[in-house]
Short mmCIF file of C-alpha atoms in Angstrom, two decimals:
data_model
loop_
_atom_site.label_atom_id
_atom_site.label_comp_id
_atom_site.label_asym_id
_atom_site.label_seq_id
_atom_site.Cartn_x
_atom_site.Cartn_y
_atom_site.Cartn_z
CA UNK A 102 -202.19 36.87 -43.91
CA UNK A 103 -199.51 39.40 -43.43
CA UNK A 104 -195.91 38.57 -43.49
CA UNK A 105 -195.36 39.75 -39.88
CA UNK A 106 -198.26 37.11 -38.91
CA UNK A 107 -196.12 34.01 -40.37
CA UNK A 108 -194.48 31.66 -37.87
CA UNK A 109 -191.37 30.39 -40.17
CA UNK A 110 -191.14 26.53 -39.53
CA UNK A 111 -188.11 25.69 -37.67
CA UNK A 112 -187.57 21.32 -38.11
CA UNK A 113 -186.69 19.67 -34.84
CA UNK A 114 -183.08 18.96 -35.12
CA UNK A 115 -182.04 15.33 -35.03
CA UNK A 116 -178.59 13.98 -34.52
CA UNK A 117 -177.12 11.02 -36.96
CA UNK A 118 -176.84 8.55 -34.09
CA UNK A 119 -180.63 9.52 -32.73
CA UNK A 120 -181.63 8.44 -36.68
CA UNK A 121 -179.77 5.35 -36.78
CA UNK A 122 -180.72 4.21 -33.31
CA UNK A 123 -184.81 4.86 -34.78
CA UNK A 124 -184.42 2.45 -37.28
CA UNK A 125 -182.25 -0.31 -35.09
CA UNK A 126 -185.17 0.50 -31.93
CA UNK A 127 -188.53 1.65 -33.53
CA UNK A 128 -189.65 -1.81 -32.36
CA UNK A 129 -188.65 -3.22 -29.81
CA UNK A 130 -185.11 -5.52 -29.69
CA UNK A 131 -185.18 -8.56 -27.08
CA UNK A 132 -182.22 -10.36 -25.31
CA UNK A 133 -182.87 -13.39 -23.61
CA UNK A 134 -181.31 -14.42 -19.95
CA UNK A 135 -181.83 -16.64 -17.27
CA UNK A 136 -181.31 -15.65 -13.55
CA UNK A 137 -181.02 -18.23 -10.82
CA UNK A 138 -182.24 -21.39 -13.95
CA UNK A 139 -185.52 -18.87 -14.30
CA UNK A 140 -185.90 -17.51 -18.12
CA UNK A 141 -186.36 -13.82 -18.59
CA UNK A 142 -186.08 -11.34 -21.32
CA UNK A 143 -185.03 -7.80 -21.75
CA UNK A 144 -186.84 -5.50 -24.27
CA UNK A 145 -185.49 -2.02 -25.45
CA UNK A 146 -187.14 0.43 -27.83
CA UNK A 147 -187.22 4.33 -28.01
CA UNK A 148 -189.25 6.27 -25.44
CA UNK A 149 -192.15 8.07 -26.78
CA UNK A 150 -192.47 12.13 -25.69
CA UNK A 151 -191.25 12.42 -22.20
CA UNK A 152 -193.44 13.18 -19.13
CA UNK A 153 -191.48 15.98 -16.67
CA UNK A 154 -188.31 13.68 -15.39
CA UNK A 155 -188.42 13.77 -11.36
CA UNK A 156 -184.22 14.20 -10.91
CA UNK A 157 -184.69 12.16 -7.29
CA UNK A 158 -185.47 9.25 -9.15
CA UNK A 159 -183.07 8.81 -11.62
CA UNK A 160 -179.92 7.48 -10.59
CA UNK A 161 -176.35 7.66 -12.47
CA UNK A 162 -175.20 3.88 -13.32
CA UNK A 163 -171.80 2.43 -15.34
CA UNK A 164 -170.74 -0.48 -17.13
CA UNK A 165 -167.68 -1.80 -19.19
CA UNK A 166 -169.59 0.45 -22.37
CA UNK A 167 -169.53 3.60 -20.65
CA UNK A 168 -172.17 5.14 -18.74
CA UNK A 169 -176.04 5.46 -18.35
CA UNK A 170 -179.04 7.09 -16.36
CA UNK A 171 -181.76 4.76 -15.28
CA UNK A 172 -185.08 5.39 -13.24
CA UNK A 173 -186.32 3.37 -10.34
CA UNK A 174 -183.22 1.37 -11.05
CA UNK A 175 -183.51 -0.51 -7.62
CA UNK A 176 -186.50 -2.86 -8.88
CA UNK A 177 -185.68 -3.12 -12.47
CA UNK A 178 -181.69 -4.40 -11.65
CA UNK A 179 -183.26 -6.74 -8.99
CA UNK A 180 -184.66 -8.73 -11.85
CA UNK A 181 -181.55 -9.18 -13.21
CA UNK A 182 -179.71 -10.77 -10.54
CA UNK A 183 -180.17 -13.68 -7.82
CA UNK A 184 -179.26 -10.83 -5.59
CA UNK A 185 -181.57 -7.93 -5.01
CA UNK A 186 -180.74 -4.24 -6.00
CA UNK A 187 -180.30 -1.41 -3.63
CA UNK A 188 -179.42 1.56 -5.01
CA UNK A 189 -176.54 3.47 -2.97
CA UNK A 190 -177.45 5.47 0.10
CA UNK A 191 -175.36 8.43 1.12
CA UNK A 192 -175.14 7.60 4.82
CA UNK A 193 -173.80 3.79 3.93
CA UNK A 194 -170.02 3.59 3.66
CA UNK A 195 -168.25 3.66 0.19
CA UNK A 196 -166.10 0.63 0.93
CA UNK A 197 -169.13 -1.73 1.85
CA UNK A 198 -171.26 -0.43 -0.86
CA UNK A 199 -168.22 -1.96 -2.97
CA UNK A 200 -168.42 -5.10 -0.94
CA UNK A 201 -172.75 -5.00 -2.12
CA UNK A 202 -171.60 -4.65 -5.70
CA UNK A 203 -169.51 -7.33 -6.10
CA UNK A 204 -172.22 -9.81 -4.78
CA UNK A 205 -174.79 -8.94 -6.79
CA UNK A 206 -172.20 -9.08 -9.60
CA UNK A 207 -171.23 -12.30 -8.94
CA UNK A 208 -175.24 -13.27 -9.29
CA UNK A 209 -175.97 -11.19 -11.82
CA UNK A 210 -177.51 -13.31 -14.47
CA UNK A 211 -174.49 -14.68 -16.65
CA UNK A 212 -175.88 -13.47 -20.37
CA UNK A 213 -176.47 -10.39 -18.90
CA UNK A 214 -172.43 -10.30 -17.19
CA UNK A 215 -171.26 -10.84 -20.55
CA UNK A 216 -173.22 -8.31 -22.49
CA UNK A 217 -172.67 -5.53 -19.86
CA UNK A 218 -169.70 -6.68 -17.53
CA UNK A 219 -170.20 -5.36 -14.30
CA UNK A 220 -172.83 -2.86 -13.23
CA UNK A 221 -171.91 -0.46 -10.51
CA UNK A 222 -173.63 2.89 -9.18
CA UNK A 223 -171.57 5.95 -10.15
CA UNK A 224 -169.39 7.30 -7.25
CA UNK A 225 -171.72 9.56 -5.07
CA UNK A 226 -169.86 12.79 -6.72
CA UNK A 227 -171.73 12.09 -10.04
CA UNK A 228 -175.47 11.53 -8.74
CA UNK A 229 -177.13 13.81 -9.43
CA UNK A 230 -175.72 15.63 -12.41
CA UNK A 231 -178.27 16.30 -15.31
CA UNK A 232 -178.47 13.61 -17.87
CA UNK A 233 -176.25 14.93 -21.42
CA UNK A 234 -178.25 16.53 -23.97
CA UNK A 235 -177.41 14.38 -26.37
CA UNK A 236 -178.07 11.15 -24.78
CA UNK A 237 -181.31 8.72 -25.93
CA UNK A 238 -184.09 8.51 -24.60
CA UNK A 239 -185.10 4.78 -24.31
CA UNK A 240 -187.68 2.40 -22.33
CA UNK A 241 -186.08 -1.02 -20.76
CA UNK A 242 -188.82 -3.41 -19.74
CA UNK A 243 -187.61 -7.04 -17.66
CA UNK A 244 -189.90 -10.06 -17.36
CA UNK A 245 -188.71 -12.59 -15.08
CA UNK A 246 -190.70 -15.28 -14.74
CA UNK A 247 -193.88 -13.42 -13.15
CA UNK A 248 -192.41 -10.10 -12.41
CA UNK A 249 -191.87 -7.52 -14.46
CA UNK A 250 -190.63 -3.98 -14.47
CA UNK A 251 -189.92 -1.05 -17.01
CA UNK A 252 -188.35 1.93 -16.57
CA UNK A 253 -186.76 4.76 -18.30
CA UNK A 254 -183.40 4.56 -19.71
CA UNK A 255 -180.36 7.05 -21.08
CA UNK A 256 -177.69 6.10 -22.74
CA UNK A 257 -175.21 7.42 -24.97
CA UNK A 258 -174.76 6.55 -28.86
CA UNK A 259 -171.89 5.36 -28.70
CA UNK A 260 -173.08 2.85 -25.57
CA UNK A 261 -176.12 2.12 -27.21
CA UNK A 262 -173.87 1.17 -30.99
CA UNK A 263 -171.96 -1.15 -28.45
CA UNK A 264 -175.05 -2.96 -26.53
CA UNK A 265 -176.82 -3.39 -29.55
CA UNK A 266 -172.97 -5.24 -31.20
CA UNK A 267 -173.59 -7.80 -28.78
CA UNK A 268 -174.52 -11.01 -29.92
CA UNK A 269 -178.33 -12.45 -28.68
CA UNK A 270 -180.42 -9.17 -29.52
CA UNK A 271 -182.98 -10.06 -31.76
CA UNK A 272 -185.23 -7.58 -33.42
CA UNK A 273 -189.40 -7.67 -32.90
CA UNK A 274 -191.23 -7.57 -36.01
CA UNK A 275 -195.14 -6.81 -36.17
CA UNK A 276 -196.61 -8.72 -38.60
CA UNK A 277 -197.93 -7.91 -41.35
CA UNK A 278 -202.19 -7.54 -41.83
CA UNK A 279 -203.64 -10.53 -44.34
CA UNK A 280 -205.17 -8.05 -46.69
CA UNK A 281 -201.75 -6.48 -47.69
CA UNK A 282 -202.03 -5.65 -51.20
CA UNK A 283 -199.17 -6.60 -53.21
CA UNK A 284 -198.90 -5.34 -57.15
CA UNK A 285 -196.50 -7.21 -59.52
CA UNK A 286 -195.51 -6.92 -63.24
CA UNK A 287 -196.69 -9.01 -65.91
CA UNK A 288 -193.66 -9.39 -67.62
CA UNK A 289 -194.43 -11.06 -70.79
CA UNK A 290 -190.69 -10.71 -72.19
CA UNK A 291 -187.18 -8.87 -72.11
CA UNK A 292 -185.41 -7.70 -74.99
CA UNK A 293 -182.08 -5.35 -75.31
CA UNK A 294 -181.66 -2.42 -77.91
CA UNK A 295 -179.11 0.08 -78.45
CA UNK A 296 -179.73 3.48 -78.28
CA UNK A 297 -178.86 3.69 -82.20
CA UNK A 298 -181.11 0.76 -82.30
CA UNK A 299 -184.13 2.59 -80.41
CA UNK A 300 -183.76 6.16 -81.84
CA UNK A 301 -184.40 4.44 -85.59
CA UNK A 302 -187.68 3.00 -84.48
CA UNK A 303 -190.70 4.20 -85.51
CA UNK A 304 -194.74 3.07 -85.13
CA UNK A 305 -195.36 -0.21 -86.71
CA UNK A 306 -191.86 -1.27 -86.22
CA UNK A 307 -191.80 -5.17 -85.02
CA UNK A 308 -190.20 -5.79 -81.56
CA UNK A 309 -189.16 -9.86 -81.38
CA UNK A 310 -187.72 -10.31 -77.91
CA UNK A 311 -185.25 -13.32 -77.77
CA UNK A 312 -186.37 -13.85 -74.17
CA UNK A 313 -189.46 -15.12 -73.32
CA UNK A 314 -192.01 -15.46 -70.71
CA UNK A 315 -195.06 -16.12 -72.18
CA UNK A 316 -196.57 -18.33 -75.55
CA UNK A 317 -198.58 -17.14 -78.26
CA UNK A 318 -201.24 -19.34 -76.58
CA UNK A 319 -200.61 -17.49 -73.06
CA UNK A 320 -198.89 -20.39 -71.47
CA UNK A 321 -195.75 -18.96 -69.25
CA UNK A 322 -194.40 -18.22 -66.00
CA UNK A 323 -193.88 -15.73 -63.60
CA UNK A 324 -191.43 -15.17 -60.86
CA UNK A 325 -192.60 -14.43 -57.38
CA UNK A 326 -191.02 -14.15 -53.72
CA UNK A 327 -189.04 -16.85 -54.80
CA UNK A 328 -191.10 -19.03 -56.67
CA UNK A 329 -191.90 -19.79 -60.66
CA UNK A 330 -195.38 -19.63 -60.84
CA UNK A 331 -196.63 -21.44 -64.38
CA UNK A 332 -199.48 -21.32 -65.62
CA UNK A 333 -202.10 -20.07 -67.96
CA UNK A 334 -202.94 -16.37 -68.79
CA UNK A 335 -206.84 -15.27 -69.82
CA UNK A 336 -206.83 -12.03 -71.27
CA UNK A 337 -210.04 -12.03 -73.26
CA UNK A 338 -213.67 -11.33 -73.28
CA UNK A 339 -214.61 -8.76 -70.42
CA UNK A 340 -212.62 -8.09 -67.28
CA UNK A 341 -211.48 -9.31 -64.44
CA UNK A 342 -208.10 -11.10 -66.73
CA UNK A 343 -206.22 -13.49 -64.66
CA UNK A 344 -203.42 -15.94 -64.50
CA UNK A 345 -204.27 -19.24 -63.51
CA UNK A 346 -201.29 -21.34 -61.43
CA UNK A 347 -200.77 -24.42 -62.93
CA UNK A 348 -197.25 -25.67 -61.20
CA UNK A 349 -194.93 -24.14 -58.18
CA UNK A 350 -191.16 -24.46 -58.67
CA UNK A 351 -188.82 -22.74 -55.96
CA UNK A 352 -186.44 -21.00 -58.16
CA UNK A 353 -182.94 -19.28 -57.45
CA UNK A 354 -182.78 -15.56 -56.47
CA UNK A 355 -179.70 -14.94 -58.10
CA UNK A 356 -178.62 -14.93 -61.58
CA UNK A 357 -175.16 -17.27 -62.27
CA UNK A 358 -172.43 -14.82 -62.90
CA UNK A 359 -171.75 -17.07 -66.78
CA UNK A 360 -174.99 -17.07 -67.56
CA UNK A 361 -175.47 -15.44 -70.43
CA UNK A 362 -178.98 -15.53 -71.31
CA UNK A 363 -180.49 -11.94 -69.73
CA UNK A 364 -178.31 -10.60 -72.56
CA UNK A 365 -178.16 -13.02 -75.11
CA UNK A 366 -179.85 -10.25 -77.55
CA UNK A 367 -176.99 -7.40 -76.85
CA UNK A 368 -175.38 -5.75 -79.95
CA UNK A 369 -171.76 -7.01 -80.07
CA UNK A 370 -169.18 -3.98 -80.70
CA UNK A 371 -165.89 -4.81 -81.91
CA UNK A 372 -162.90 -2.69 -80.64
CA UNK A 373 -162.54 -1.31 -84.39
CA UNK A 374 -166.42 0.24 -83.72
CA UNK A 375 -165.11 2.93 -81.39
CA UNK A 376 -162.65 4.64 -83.70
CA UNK A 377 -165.21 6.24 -86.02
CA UNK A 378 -166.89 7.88 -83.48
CA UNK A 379 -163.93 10.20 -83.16
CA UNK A 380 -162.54 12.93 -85.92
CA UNK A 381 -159.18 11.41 -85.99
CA UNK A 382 -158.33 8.08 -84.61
CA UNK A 383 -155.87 8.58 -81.51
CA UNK A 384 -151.94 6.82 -83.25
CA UNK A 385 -150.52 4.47 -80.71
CA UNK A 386 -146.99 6.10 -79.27
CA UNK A 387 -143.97 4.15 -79.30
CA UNK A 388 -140.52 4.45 -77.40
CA UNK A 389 -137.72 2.17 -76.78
CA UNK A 390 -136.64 1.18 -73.03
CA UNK A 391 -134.50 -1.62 -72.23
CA UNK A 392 -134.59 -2.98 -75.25
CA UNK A 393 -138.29 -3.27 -75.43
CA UNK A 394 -140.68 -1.29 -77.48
CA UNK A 395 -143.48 0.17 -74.75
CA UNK A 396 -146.85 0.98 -76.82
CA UNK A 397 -149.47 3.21 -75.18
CA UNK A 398 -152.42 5.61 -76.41
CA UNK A 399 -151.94 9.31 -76.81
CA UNK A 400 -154.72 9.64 -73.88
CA UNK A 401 -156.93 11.33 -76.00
CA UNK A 402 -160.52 10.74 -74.41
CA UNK A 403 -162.01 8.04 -76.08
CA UNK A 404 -165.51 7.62 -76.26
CA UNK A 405 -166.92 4.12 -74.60
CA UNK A 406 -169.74 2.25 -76.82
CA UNK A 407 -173.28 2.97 -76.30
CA UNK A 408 -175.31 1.17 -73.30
CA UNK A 409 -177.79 -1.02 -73.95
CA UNK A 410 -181.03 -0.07 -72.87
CA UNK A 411 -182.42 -3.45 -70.68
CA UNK A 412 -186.12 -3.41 -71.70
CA UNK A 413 -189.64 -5.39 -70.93
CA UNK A 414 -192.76 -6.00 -72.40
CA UNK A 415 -195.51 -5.60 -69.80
CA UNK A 416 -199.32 -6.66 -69.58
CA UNK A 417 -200.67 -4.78 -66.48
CA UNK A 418 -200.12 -5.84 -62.92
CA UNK A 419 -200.69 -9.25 -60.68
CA UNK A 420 -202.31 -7.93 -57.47
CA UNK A 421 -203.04 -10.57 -54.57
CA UNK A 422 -202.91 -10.26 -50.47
CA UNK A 423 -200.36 -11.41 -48.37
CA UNK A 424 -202.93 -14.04 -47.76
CA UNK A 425 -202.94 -14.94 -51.17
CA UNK A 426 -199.29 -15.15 -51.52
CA UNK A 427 -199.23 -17.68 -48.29
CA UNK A 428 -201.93 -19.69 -49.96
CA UNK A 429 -200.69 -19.82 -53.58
CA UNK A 430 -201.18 -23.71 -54.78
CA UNK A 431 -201.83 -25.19 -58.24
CA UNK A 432 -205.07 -23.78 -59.18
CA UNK A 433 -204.67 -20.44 -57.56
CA UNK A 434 -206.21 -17.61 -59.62
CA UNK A 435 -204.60 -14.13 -59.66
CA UNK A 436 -205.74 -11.40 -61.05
CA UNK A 437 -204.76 -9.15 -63.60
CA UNK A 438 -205.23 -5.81 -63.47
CA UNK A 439 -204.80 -2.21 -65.60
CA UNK A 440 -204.47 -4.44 -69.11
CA UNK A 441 -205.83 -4.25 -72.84
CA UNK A 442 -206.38 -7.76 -74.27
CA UNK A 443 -203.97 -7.72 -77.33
CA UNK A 444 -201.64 -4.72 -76.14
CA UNK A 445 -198.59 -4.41 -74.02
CA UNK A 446 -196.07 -1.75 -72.94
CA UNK A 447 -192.61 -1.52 -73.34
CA UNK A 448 -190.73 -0.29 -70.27
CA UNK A 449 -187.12 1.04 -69.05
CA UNK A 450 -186.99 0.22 -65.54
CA UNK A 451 -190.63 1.49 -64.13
CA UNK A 452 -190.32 4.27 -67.65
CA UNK A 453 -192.75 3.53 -70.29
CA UNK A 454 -191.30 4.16 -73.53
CA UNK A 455 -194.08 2.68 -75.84
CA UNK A 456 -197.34 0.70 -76.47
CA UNK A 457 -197.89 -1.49 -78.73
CA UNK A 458 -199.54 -4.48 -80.24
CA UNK A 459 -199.05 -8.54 -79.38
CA UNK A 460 -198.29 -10.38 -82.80
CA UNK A 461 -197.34 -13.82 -83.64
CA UNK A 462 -194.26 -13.62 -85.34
CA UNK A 463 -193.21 -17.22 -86.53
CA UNK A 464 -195.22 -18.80 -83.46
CA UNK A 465 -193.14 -16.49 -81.02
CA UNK A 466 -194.69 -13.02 -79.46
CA UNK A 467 -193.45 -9.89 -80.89
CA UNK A 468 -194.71 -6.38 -80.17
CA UNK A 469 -195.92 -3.93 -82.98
CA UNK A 470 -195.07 -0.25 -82.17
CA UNK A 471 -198.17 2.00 -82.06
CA UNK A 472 -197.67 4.92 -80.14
CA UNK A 473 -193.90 6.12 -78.68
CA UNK A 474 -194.30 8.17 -75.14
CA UNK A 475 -190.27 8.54 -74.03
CA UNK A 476 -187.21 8.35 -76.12
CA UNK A 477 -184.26 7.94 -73.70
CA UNK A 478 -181.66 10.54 -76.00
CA UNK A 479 -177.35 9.19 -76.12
CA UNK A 480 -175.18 11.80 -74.98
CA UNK A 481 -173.28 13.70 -77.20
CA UNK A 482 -170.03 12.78 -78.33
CA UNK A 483 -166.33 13.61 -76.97
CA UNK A 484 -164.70 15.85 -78.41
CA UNK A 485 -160.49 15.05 -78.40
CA UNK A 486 -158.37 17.15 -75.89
CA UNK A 487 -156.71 20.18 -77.22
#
């Protein structure tokens, strides 16, 4: 194809407050009322591609937000009040359409008074005018009791950001099928190195993590959407492996701020440790000031001590269903997945660095380095300020 027969792809422009009202209305949010001791509900959610707008039908509308453009408003507000909704005729009087309003204010349902204040027709010079560019498209739907209407809806985003503020919207969730698949680490242990400590490794180097998940004997526990699952892990003979529950315990999802234990095995560095990394240590300044000696550093850049690299010895995946999640019960049986009876992986976040083998080191599990696939490099040092 020639260049001249290329259409260049143009992307539909999309403002910041037409994203953020997608995610707060790709399903449908709901706001409860009663009108006249009868329960109803309000739905809202983003209108799909519009069908050609007839202008006749859409009438200009405000309330104490600001403004907005409804269609067939005259049924859909008559479900919100005890008083039906006429919408505004030009051969009616402006003073006793003001007289109208303020009656079916007064029985407008009271949730919905206190979300929107009063709702009142535009004056007559504003019907009419073409609905703002920039306004959102939307779909309001009413049930009351056994009616129910929808209609089309326009609003602006900064309306919308204030209706949505208001306390009683709650958000529709579709729920989730059974056979959801849901893939989790087999963490079998977590260990800390320095980068010093990593870059001098080599194949057949011995790995003994301090913390533990899992026995020699393949007793341990895993931590899942809340719970410690214990139990007993088969990973010999011929596939499928699996992890056999044994005991439920609801566990904590945060970690207490003095507990030390996820980094029990860090390197400690001494203040003296930073000094050598530099050509010549930065001398402390001194000067007198009110009869005080003030001490300070030279503010020469001074290089912090290497991070730890946070590390974990893996053994494939868990996979179950969201079925099999709602189910789980001593006895469950999950299965394990993508391992090698005897091996395990040691990972940086979702990086594998290396494989190796499972050992029994002094009746605890170590891993023996056989094969190195990523070697996270320091960064080079700082060199002082002219």
């Amino acid at each position: 194809m020639t260049a001249q027969g290329c259409t260049r792809f143009t992307p539909r422009p999309v403002s910041l407050a037409q994203a953020r009202a997608s995610r707060q209305l790709a399903m449908p949010q709901r706001f409860a009322f009663q009108v006249d001791n009868e329960p109803g509900e309000l739905r809202l959610q983003l209108a799909p591609v519009a069908r050609p707008i007839a202008q006749e039908t859409i009438g200009s509308w405000h309330c104490q937000a600001g403004a907005f453009w409804l269609e067939h408003a005259g049924p859909l507000l008559s479900l919100l009040s005890a008083c039906p909704a006429i919408e505004p005729l030009p051969a009616v009087d402006a003073q006793d359409w003001h007289g109208y309003w303020m009656l079916y204010n007064h029985y407008l349902s009271p949730q919905l008074r206190d979300w929107l204040g009063e709702i009142r027709p535009a004056p007559p010079q504003e019907q009419g005018h073409t609905i703002p560019d920039n306004a959102l498209a939307l779909w309001l739907s009413v049930v009351c009791g056994d009616r129910h209407f929808s209609a089309r809806l326009w609003v602006g985003a900064g309306t919308l950001q204030v209706w949505l503020a208001h306390p009683g919207w709650q958000r529709t969730y579709a729920a989730l099928p059974d056979y959801l698949a849901i893939r989790v680490p087999l963490t079998l242990a977590e260990v800390t190195l320095s980068l010093e400590q990593w870059a001098a490794r080599e194949p057949g180097d011995v790995i003994c993590p301090l913390k533990l998940y899992f026995s020699v004997a393949g007793t341990g526990s895993v931590t899942l959407a809340g719970w410690r699952l214990s139990g007993q892990l088969t990973v010999d003979g011929l596939a499928p492996y699996r992890f056999t529950v044994t005991e439920l315990e609801e566990c904590p999802v945060t970690t207490v701020f003095d507990d030390p234990s996820p980094f029990a095995d860090s390197p400690r560095l001494k203040n003296r440790a930073f000094w050598p990394m530099l050509a010549t240590p930065p001398q402390p300044q001194t000067r007198a000031w009110a009869g005080r000696t003030i001490r300070w550093q030279t503010g020469m850049p001074v290089r912090l001590p290497p991070l730890s690299l946070a590390l974990t010895v893996r053994c494939g995946y868990l996979t179950l269903t969201l079925q099999d999640l709602q189910q789980l019960a001593p006895g469950s049986v999950l299965t394990l997945q993508q391992a090698v009876p005897g091996e395990a992986t040691l990972y940086h976040g979702e990086q594998a660095l290396a494989h190796g083998e499972l050992v029994d080191v002094a009746g605890r599990l170590g891993l023996q380095i056989t094969h190195c696939l990523n070697t996270p490099t320091a960064a080079p040092p700082l060199e002082p300020a002219p």
